[in-house]
Amino acid sequence: MSTVPQNVNLENQPSDSQEATTENANGRPRKRKRRSTSHLKMVPETLSLREEIKSAAEIHVKNISKNRPYSKDELEKLTRDFLTHHDWPEKYLGFAMVLLGNFFWKQQLMAIPFERRLLLLPHCLKHAEGCPADYDEFGLDCETCGACSIADYKVKAEQLGYKVLVAEGSPIVLKIIVDGYVDGILGVACLNVLEKAIDKILLAGVPSYAVPLHSGDCKNTSLDEAWVWDVLDKYEPLPEEKTASYVPLMREARQLFDAPQFDELVPLSRGKESQSEQSFLAKTELVSRDWLATGGKRFRPFITLAAWDARKGGDLTMADAGSSQPLEVPVSVKKAAIAIEAFHKASLVHDDIQDDDQYRYGEETLHLQHGIGQAINFGDYLIGEGYRLLAQCQVKDDPTAVGDIVQKMSLAHIKLCEGQGAEMSWTAAPSLELSPLDAMQIYALKTSPAFEAALYSGLRLAGPMEDYESMVATFCRHVGVGFQILNDLKDWRGDVRNKVIVGQDAMALRPTLLLALAIKVANAEQRQILQSVLDEEDNPLNRLEKLKRIFEQTDVFSKAEALVDKSRERAEAIADEVEPESLRRFLYFLVDTVMAPEEEITPLQVQQNGLVDLSISASS
């Protein structure tokens, strides 16, 4: 869906006389601050003006190169130039961004067969009073209802072969794309949803077209219905410049863990024996393999596959996303990608035990299902499985490649253990002797090595690392630290999709950056309150409320967001200097994806969308 991307953050944008962004040496616009956006999401009141902007947007995009998707900042810069050229006010920025994005993708979307498209409709088109339809796991069920315009679009789309989803927001959409059900999206939504819902879909390069609602009131709203019909029943397999997309690689990463590929790449050993007689011998392998094969978004394996492809020139980003044939990726690259996931899943099993977490991927953690001793053993098994997979990798004419990767993996394990150990040591005896630097060093040890190992493995399997060794380490440190700070911020919003409660890390007395920032600037009274929280002198909810109040008083949420921005800028600055262009673009993609602000999801949205979380998180 063409949208105002989630991470554009049009908040407090400068006026027309001010620059909203700066550019790096490669011409990539770079956002500096998060801003309030309500004044930039106005839909023109008259149909004539909406049509005028739409026609101008089509002309403006006509001669633009479409060999790669626009980033959020690039689309905003293009739109600001467009508005300035036509002397239209800044308040139409969000609306115009949607239209320019539409015409960037329109021909490619219309060249996709109807049965490979998704029609995404908002529930707010229904009648607010008296709507007889119910929600199921895929949204609003309009099958037998004709009370509103939703049914008109839905019936026609289904007759044509579309998949149709009546739901708000993005949580299930990218899953449908990555799972291979559809290749393009036609959507209807308000500008508020378009701003924050589909950023990762745009970044991934999914052909999409959006029709903005006239308001964001969420009740009995309206739209320009002819704009839906402009695309809904149109199929035009015209020659059109193809845009690079990461969807083929995302699908490949996911399919590594599905039969038959998973069974071929990670064949059963003891599990092949008679289950009736040997079940106790096979249990460790079967449970561990099941844990490896299910749950998670496969983001780290995707990084390995995409890094290998990016260094080779990025040809697989131009692959046919609708093809059922596996991509031409060497077996060694696939096994390394699975090994990365095995190490990650092992760390999650052990983390859950150390942190006494109750849920992972919306289910009970392994140690609650099988006991602590067996869960530790499952994690250990996956570590061994990961190294076994790496040992099976071979790179023609490069005998040291696998050894280099194994060394990088072992160093990542050591750093992870050091970071986890530092966290547990502080938690065992919490004190006010925790500086922001201490917290960020823990983050750099706990989080950055996983990104570094995944990125390094893909690059090393594509060739020597002399030109990339230091770049990868520094880039991943900034990305990992920024990612973990975002997780800190997310902790205070909760995560209903993974059954995570608000302030879980705070109540567990973990050495977070937010706490360290508060300690640094707290006055005497606040330090006394913080010490009482660390001494657990009150019940958990009261401690949580005290922490929240002090965090707000000391403005640590804003300070943490500023540090995320700094991490993002530093990572982008490193990416600016990287060659080839395909690798530089992939690093930008990682920055935009890993450090994208989280979308707040309400319980109603979870009910509508079936507990599907598309954001990148520590539990991914």
PDB file of C-alpha atoms in Angstrom, residues 257-446:
ATOM      1  CA  PHE A 257      12.260 -23.499   7.913  1.00  0.00           C
ATOM      2  CA  ASP A 258       9.387 -25.116   6.011  1.00  0.00           C
ATOM      3  CA  ALA A 259       9.234 -28.606   4.552  1.00  0.00           C
ATOM      4  CA  PRO A 260      10.783 -29.840   2.371  1.00  0.00           C
ATOM      5  CA  GLN A 261      13.779 -27.434   2.549  1.00  0.00           C
ATOM      6  CA  PHE A 262      14.170 -27.621   6.312  1.00  0.00           C
ATOM      7  CA  ASP A 263      14.188 -31.423   6.346  1.00  0.00           C
ATOM      8  CA  GLU A 264      16.762 -31.480   3.540  1.00  0.00           C
ATOM      9  CA  LEU A 265      19.056 -28.905   5.145  1.00  0.00           C
ATOM     10  CA  VAL A 266      18.596 -30.083   8.751  1.00  0.00           C
ATOM     11  CA  PRO A 267      17.766 -33.798   8.456  1.00  0.00           C
ATOM     12  CA  LEU A 268      16.564 -35.793  11.432  1.00  0.00           C
ATOM     13  CA  SER A 269      19.095 -37.961  13.205  1.00  0.00           C
ATOM     14  CA  ARG A 270      17.656 -39.817  16.201  1.00  0.00           C
ATOM     15  CA  GLY A 271      14.173 -38.655  15.277  1.00  0.00           C
ATOM     16  CA  LYS A 272      14.201 -41.133  12.399  1.00  0.00           C
ATOM     17  CA  GLU A 273      14.132 -44.021  14.853  1.00  0.00           C
ATOM     18  CA  SER A 274      10.921 -45.686  16.011  1.00  0.00           C
ATOM     19  CA  GLN A 275       9.054 -43.136  18.094  1.00  0.00           C
ATOM     20  CA  SER A 276       7.217 -45.767  20.122  1.00  0.00           C
ATOM     21  CA  GLU A 277      10.455 -47.314  21.392  1.00  0.00           C
ATOM     22  CA  GLN A 278      12.951 -44.453  21.190  1.00  0.00           C
ATOM     23  CA  SER A 279      10.857 -41.374  22.036  1.00  0.00           C
ATOM     24  CA  PHE A 280      12.923 -40.543  25.130  1.00  0.00           C
ATOM     25  CA  LEU A 281      16.098 -40.668  23.013  1.00  0.00           C
ATOM     26  CA  ALA A 282      14.610 -38.560  20.237  1.00  0.00           C
ATOM     27  CA  LYS A 283      12.872 -35.966  22.423  1.00  0.00           C
ATOM     28  CA  THR A 284      15.761 -33.496  22.631  1.00  0.00           C
ATOM     29  CA  GLU A 285      16.226 -33.447  18.875  1.00  0.00           C
ATOM     30  CA  LEU A 286      12.498 -33.287  18.102  1.00  0.00           C
ATOM     31  CA  VAL A 287      11.677 -30.500  20.564  1.00  0.00           C
ATOM     32  CA  SER A 288      14.772 -28.492  19.598  1.00  0.00           C
ATOM     33  CA  ARG A 289      14.076 -28.807  15.865  1.00  0.00           C
ATOM     34  CA  ASP A 290      10.440 -27.865  16.391  1.00  0.00           C
ATOM     35  CA  TRP A 291      11.505 -24.786  18.386  1.00  0.00           C
ATOM     36  CA  LEU A 292      13.923 -23.863  15.606  1.00  0.00           C
ATOM     37  CA  ALA A 293      11.377 -24.411  12.833  1.00  0.00           C
ATOM     38  CA  THR A 294       8.437 -22.555  14.411  1.00  0.00           C
ATOM     39  CA  GLY A 295       7.982 -19.039  15.734  1.00  0.00           C
ATOM     40  CA  GLY A 296       9.872 -15.883  14.894  1.00  0.00           C
ATOM     41  CA  LYS A 297      10.122 -13.652  11.862  1.00  0.00           C
ATOM     42  CA  ARG A 298      13.372 -15.112  10.434  1.00  0.00           C
ATOM     43  CA  PHE A 299      14.919 -11.651  10.305  1.00  0.00           C
ATOM     44  CA  ARG A 300      18.456 -12.803  11.071  1.00  0.00           C
ATOM     45  CA  PRO A 301      18.464 -15.524   8.386  1.00  0.00           C
ATOM     46  CA  PHE A 302      17.090 -12.913   6.006  1.00  0.00           C
ATOM     47  CA  ILE A 303      20.035 -10.638   6.849  1.00  0.00           C
ATOM     48  CA  THR A 304      22.490 -13.408   5.951  1.00  0.00           C
ATOM     49  CA  LEU A 305      20.771 -14.213   2.645  1.00  0.00           C
ATOM     50  CA  ALA A 306      20.329 -10.570   1.685  1.00  0.00           C
ATOM     51  CA  ALA A 307      23.899  -9.613   2.648  1.00  0.00           C
ATOM     52  CA  TRP A 308      25.270 -12.395   0.442  1.00  0.00           C
ATOM     53  CA  ASP A 309      23.051 -11.264  -2.440  1.00  0.00           C
ATOM     54  CA  ALA A 310      23.838  -7.561  -1.921  1.00  0.00           C
ATOM     55  CA  ARG A 311      27.567  -8.166  -2.156  1.00  0.00           C
ATOM     56  CA  LYS A 312      26.996 -10.222  -5.304  1.00  0.00           C
ATOM     57  CA  GLY A 313      25.152  -7.300  -6.909  1.00  0.00           C
ATOM     58  CA  GLY A 314      21.596  -7.656  -5.575  1.00  0.00           C
ATOM     59  CA  ASP A 315      20.241  -9.738  -8.463  1.00  0.00           C
ATOM     60  CA  LEU A 316      17.805 -11.647  -6.242  1.00  0.00           C
ATOM     61  CA  THR A 317      15.990  -8.428  -5.311  1.00  0.00           C
ATOM     62  CA  MET A 318      14.885  -8.372  -8.952  1.00  0.00           C
ATOM     63  CA  ALA A 319      13.555 -11.953  -8.840  1.00  0.00           C
ATOM     64  CA  ASP A 320       9.920 -12.692  -9.566  1.00  0.00           C
ATOM     65  CA  ALA A 321       8.214 -12.517  -6.186  1.00  0.00           C
ATOM     66  CA  GLY A 322       5.346 -14.616  -7.536  1.00  0.00           C
ATOM     67  CA  SER A 323       7.513 -17.552  -8.566  1.00  0.00           C
ATOM     68  CA  SER A 324       7.188 -20.783  -6.595  1.00  0.00           C
ATOM     69  CA  GLN A 325      10.748 -21.794  -7.457  1.00  0.00           C
ATOM     70  CA  PRO A 326      13.425 -21.450  -4.736  1.00  0.00           C
ATOM     71  CA  LEU A 327      15.991 -18.731  -5.293  1.00  0.00           C
ATOM     72  CA  GLU A 328      19.415 -19.713  -6.566  1.00  0.00           C
ATOM     73  CA  VAL A 329      21.206 -19.457  -3.232  1.00  0.00           C
ATOM     74  CA  PRO A 330      24.129 -21.798  -2.448  1.00  0.00           C
ATOM     75  CA  VAL A 331      23.430 -24.501   0.121  1.00  0.00           C
ATOM     76  CA  SER A 332      26.267 -23.142   2.279  1.00  0.00           C
ATOM     77  CA  VAL A 333      24.568 -19.743   2.504  1.00  0.00           C
ATOM     78  CA  LYS A 334      21.273 -21.386   3.448  1.00  0.00           C
ATOM     79  CA  LYS A 335      22.910 -23.526   6.140  1.00  0.00           C
ATOM     80  CA  ALA A 336      24.720 -20.505   7.563  1.00  0.00           C
ATOM     81  CA  ALA A 337      21.398 -18.639   7.704  1.00  0.00           C
ATOM     82  CA  ILE A 338      19.772 -21.521   9.587  1.00  0.00           C
ATOM     83  CA  ALA A 339      22.777 -21.682  11.928  1.00  0.00           C
ATOM     84  CA  ILE A 340      22.285 -17.997  12.775  1.00  0.00           C
ATOM     85  CA  GLU A 341      18.681 -18.735  13.706  1.00  0.00           C
ATOM     86  CA  ALA A 342      19.719 -21.781  15.747  1.00  0.00           C
ATOM     87  CA  PHE A 343      22.106 -19.645  17.816  1.00  0.00           C
ATOM     88  CA  HIS A 344      19.424 -16.989  18.229  1.00  0.00           C
ATOM     89  CA  LYS A 345      16.773 -19.486  19.312  1.00  0.00           C
ATOM     90  CA  ALA A 346      19.219 -21.066  21.776  1.00  0.00           C
ATOM     91  CA  SER A 347      19.875 -17.672  23.348  1.00  0.00           C
ATOM     92  CA  LEU A 348      16.134 -17.066  23.692  1.00  0.00           C
ATOM     93  CA  VAL A 349      15.635 -20.350  25.551  1.00  0.00           C
ATOM     94  CA  HIS A 350      18.394 -19.451  28.002  1.00  0.00           C
ATOM     95  CA  ASP A 351      17.266 -15.815  28.294  1.00  0.00           C
ATOM     96  CA  ASP A 352      13.745 -16.925  29.183  1.00  0.00           C
ATOM     97  CA  ILE A 353      15.104 -19.102  31.984  1.00  0.00           C
ATOM     98  CA  GLN A 354      17.428 -16.404  33.324  1.00  0.00           C
ATOM     99  CA  ASP A 355      14.692 -13.770  33.200  1.00  0.00           C
ATOM    100  CA  ASP A 356      11.923 -16.158  34.314  1.00  0.00           C
ATOM    101  CA  ASP A 357       9.788 -15.078  31.354  1.00  0.00           C
ATOM    102  CA  GLN A 358       6.452 -16.802  30.921  1.00  0.00           C
ATOM    103  CA  TYR A 359       5.721 -16.315  27.225  1.00  0.00           C
ATOM    104  CA  ARG A 360       7.598 -16.457  23.946  1.00  0.00           C
ATOM    105  CA  TYR A 361       5.829 -16.035  20.590  1.00  0.00           C
ATOM    106  CA  GLY A 362       2.531 -15.927  22.467  1.00  0.00           C
ATOM    107  CA  GLU A 363       3.051 -19.417  23.954  1.00  0.00           C
ATOM    108  CA  GLU A 364       4.439 -20.683  27.249  1.00  0.00           C
ATOM    109  CA  THR A 365       8.229 -20.645  27.319  1.00  0.00           C
ATOM    110  CA  LEU A 366      10.064 -23.958  26.926  1.00  0.00           C
ATOM    111  CA  HIS A 367      11.174 -24.111  30.558  1.00  0.00           C
ATOM    112  CA  LEU A 368       7.550 -23.835  31.690  1.00  0.00           C
ATOM    113  CA  GLN A 369       6.518 -26.540  29.232  1.00  0.00           C
ATOM    114  CA  HIS A 370       9.361 -28.998  29.866  1.00  0.00           C
ATOM    115  CA  GLY A 371      11.202 -27.854  33.000  1.00  0.00           C
ATOM    116  CA  ILE A 372      14.357 -25.788  33.431  1.00  0.00           C
ATOM    117  CA  GLY A 373      16.826 -28.643  33.064  1.00  0.00           C
ATOM    118  CA  GLN A 374      15.427 -29.860  29.763  1.00  0.00           C
ATOM    119  CA  ALA A 375      15.073 -26.313  28.428  1.00  0.00           C
ATOM    120  CA  ILE A 376      18.758 -25.612  29.134  1.00  0.00           C
ATOM    121  CA  ASN A 377      19.578 -28.797  27.261  1.00  0.00           C
ATOM    122  CA  PHE A 378      17.405 -27.794  24.290  1.00  0.00           C
ATOM    123  CA  GLY A 379      19.304 -24.525  24.056  1.00  0.00           C
ATOM    124  CA  ASP A 380      22.650 -26.306  24.271  1.00  0.00           C
ATOM    125  CA  TYR A 381      21.541 -28.707  21.542  1.00  0.00           C
ATOM    126  CA  LEU A 382      20.710 -25.801  19.225  1.00  0.00           C
ATOM    127  CA  ILE A 383      24.162 -24.292  19.775  1.00  0.00           C
ATOM    128  CA  GLY A 384      25.698 -27.591  18.743  1.00  0.00           C
ATOM    129  CA  GLU A 385      23.338 -27.807  15.774  1.00  0.00           C
ATOM    130  CA  GLY A 386      24.381 -24.350  14.651  1.00  0.00           C
ATOM    131  CA  TYR A 387      28.072 -25.190  14.663  1.00  0.00           C
ATOM    132  CA  ARG A 388      27.370 -28.508  12.930  1.00  0.00           C
ATOM    133  CA  LEU A 389      25.598 -26.643  10.128  1.00  0.00           C
ATOM    134  CA  LEU A 390      28.513 -24.227   9.795  1.00  0.00           C
ATOM    135  CA  ALA A 391      30.978 -27.111   9.622  1.00  0.00           C
ATOM    136  CA  GLN A 392      29.021 -28.450   6.651  1.00  0.00           C
ATOM    137  CA  CYS A 393      29.413 -25.195   4.713  1.00  0.00           C
ATOM    138  CA  GLN A 394      31.931 -25.103   1.892  1.00  0.00           C
ATOM    139  CA  VAL A 395      33.102 -22.185  -0.245  1.00  0.00           C
ATOM    140  CA  LYS A 396      34.864 -23.075  -3.477  1.00  0.00           C
ATOM    141  CA  ASP A 397      38.396 -21.656  -3.751  1.00  0.00           C
ATOM    142  CA  ASP A 398      38.106 -20.010  -0.305  1.00  0.00           C
ATOM    143  CA  PRO A 399      39.117 -22.566   2.355  1.00  0.00           C
ATOM    144  CA  THR A 400      39.314 -20.003   5.186  1.00  0.00           C
ATOM    145  CA  ALA A 401      35.767 -18.638   4.797  1.00  0.00           C
ATOM    146  CA  VAL A 402      34.053 -21.107   7.129  1.00  0.00           C
ATOM    147  CA  GLY A 403      36.798 -20.762   9.742  1.00  0.00           C
ATOM    148  CA  ASP A 404      36.378 -16.979   9.701  1.00  0.00           C
ATOM    149  CA  ILE A 405      32.629 -17.326  10.184  1.00  0.00           C
ATOM    150  CA  VAL A 406      33.028 -19.828  13.024  1.00  0.00           C
ATOM    151  CA  GLN A 407      35.437 -17.436  14.740  1.00  0.00           C
ATOM    152  CA  LYS A 408      32.952 -14.579  14.358  1.00  0.00           C
ATOM    153  CA  MET A 409      30.153 -16.752  15.757  1.00  0.00           C
ATOM    154  CA  SER A 410      32.240 -17.829  18.741  1.00  0.00           C
ATOM    155  CA  LEU A 411      33.153 -14.217  19.513  1.00  0.00           C
ATOM    156  CA  ALA A 412      29.480 -13.306  19.266  1.00  0.00           C
ATOM    157  CA  HIS A 413      28.677 -16.033  21.794  1.00  0.00           C
ATOM    158  CA  ILE A 414      31.350 -14.781  24.179  1.00  0.00           C
ATOM    159  CA  LYS A 415      30.099 -11.194  23.953  1.00  0.00           C
ATOM    160  CA  LEU A 416      26.506 -12.303  24.417  1.00  0.00           C
ATOM    161  CA  CYS A 417      27.441 -14.222  27.564  1.00  0.00           C
ATOM    162  CA  GLU A 418      29.432 -11.244  28.874  1.00  0.00           C
ATOM    163  CA  GLY A 419      26.485  -8.929  28.303  1.00  0.00           C
ATOM    164  CA  GLN A 420      23.965 -11.305  29.821  1.00  0.00           C
ATOM    165  CA  GLY A 421      26.310 -11.934  32.734  1.00  0.00           C
ATOM    166  CA  ALA A 422      26.753  -8.208  33.356  1.00  0.00           C
ATOM    167  CA  GLU A 423      22.989  -7.757  33.371  1.00  0.00           C
ATOM    168  CA  MET A 424      22.455 -10.633  35.802  1.00  0.00           C
ATOM    169  CA  SER A 425      25.272  -9.412  38.068  1.00  0.00           C
ATOM    170  CA  TRP A 426      23.718  -5.965  38.358  1.00  0.00           C
ATOM    171  CA  THR A 427      20.212  -7.400  38.807  1.00  0.00           C
ATOM    172  CA  ALA A 428      21.454  -9.620  41.644  1.00  0.00           C
ATOM    173  CA  ALA A 429      22.647  -6.520  43.539  1.00  0.00           C
ATOM    174  CA  PRO A 430      20.964  -3.469  41.942  1.00  0.00           C
ATOM    175  CA  SER A 431      22.352  -0.079  42.875  1.00  0.00           C
ATOM    176  CA  LEU A 432      22.393   3.527  41.735  1.00  0.00           C
ATOM    177  CA  GLU A 433      25.895   2.931  40.387  1.00  0.00           C
ATOM    178  CA  LEU A 434      24.635   2.508  36.832  1.00  0.00           C
ATOM    179  CA  SER A 435      25.666   5.014  34.190  1.00  0.00           C
ATOM    180  CA  PRO A 436      24.164   5.409  30.699  1.00  0.00           C
ATOM    181  CA  LEU A 437      27.508   4.240  29.314  1.00  0.00           C
ATOM    182  CA  ASP A 438      27.269   1.064  31.421  1.00  0.00           C
ATOM    183  CA  ALA A 439      23.800   0.332  30.051  1.00  0.00           C
ATOM    184  CA  MET A 440      24.832   0.948  26.446  1.00  0.00           C
ATOM    185  CA  GLN A 441      27.905  -1.253  26.836  1.00  0.00           C
ATOM    186  CA  ILE A 442      25.639  -4.063  28.017  1.00  0.00           C
ATOM    187  CA  TYR A 443      23.436  -3.468  24.969  1.00  0.00           C
ATOM    188  CA  ALA A 444      26.457  -3.528  22.672  1.00  0.00           C
ATOM    189  CA  LEU A 445      27.458  -6.897  24.136  1.00  0.00           C
ATOM    190  CA  LYS A 446      23.993  -8.467  24.248  1.00  0.00           C
TER     191      LYS A 446
END
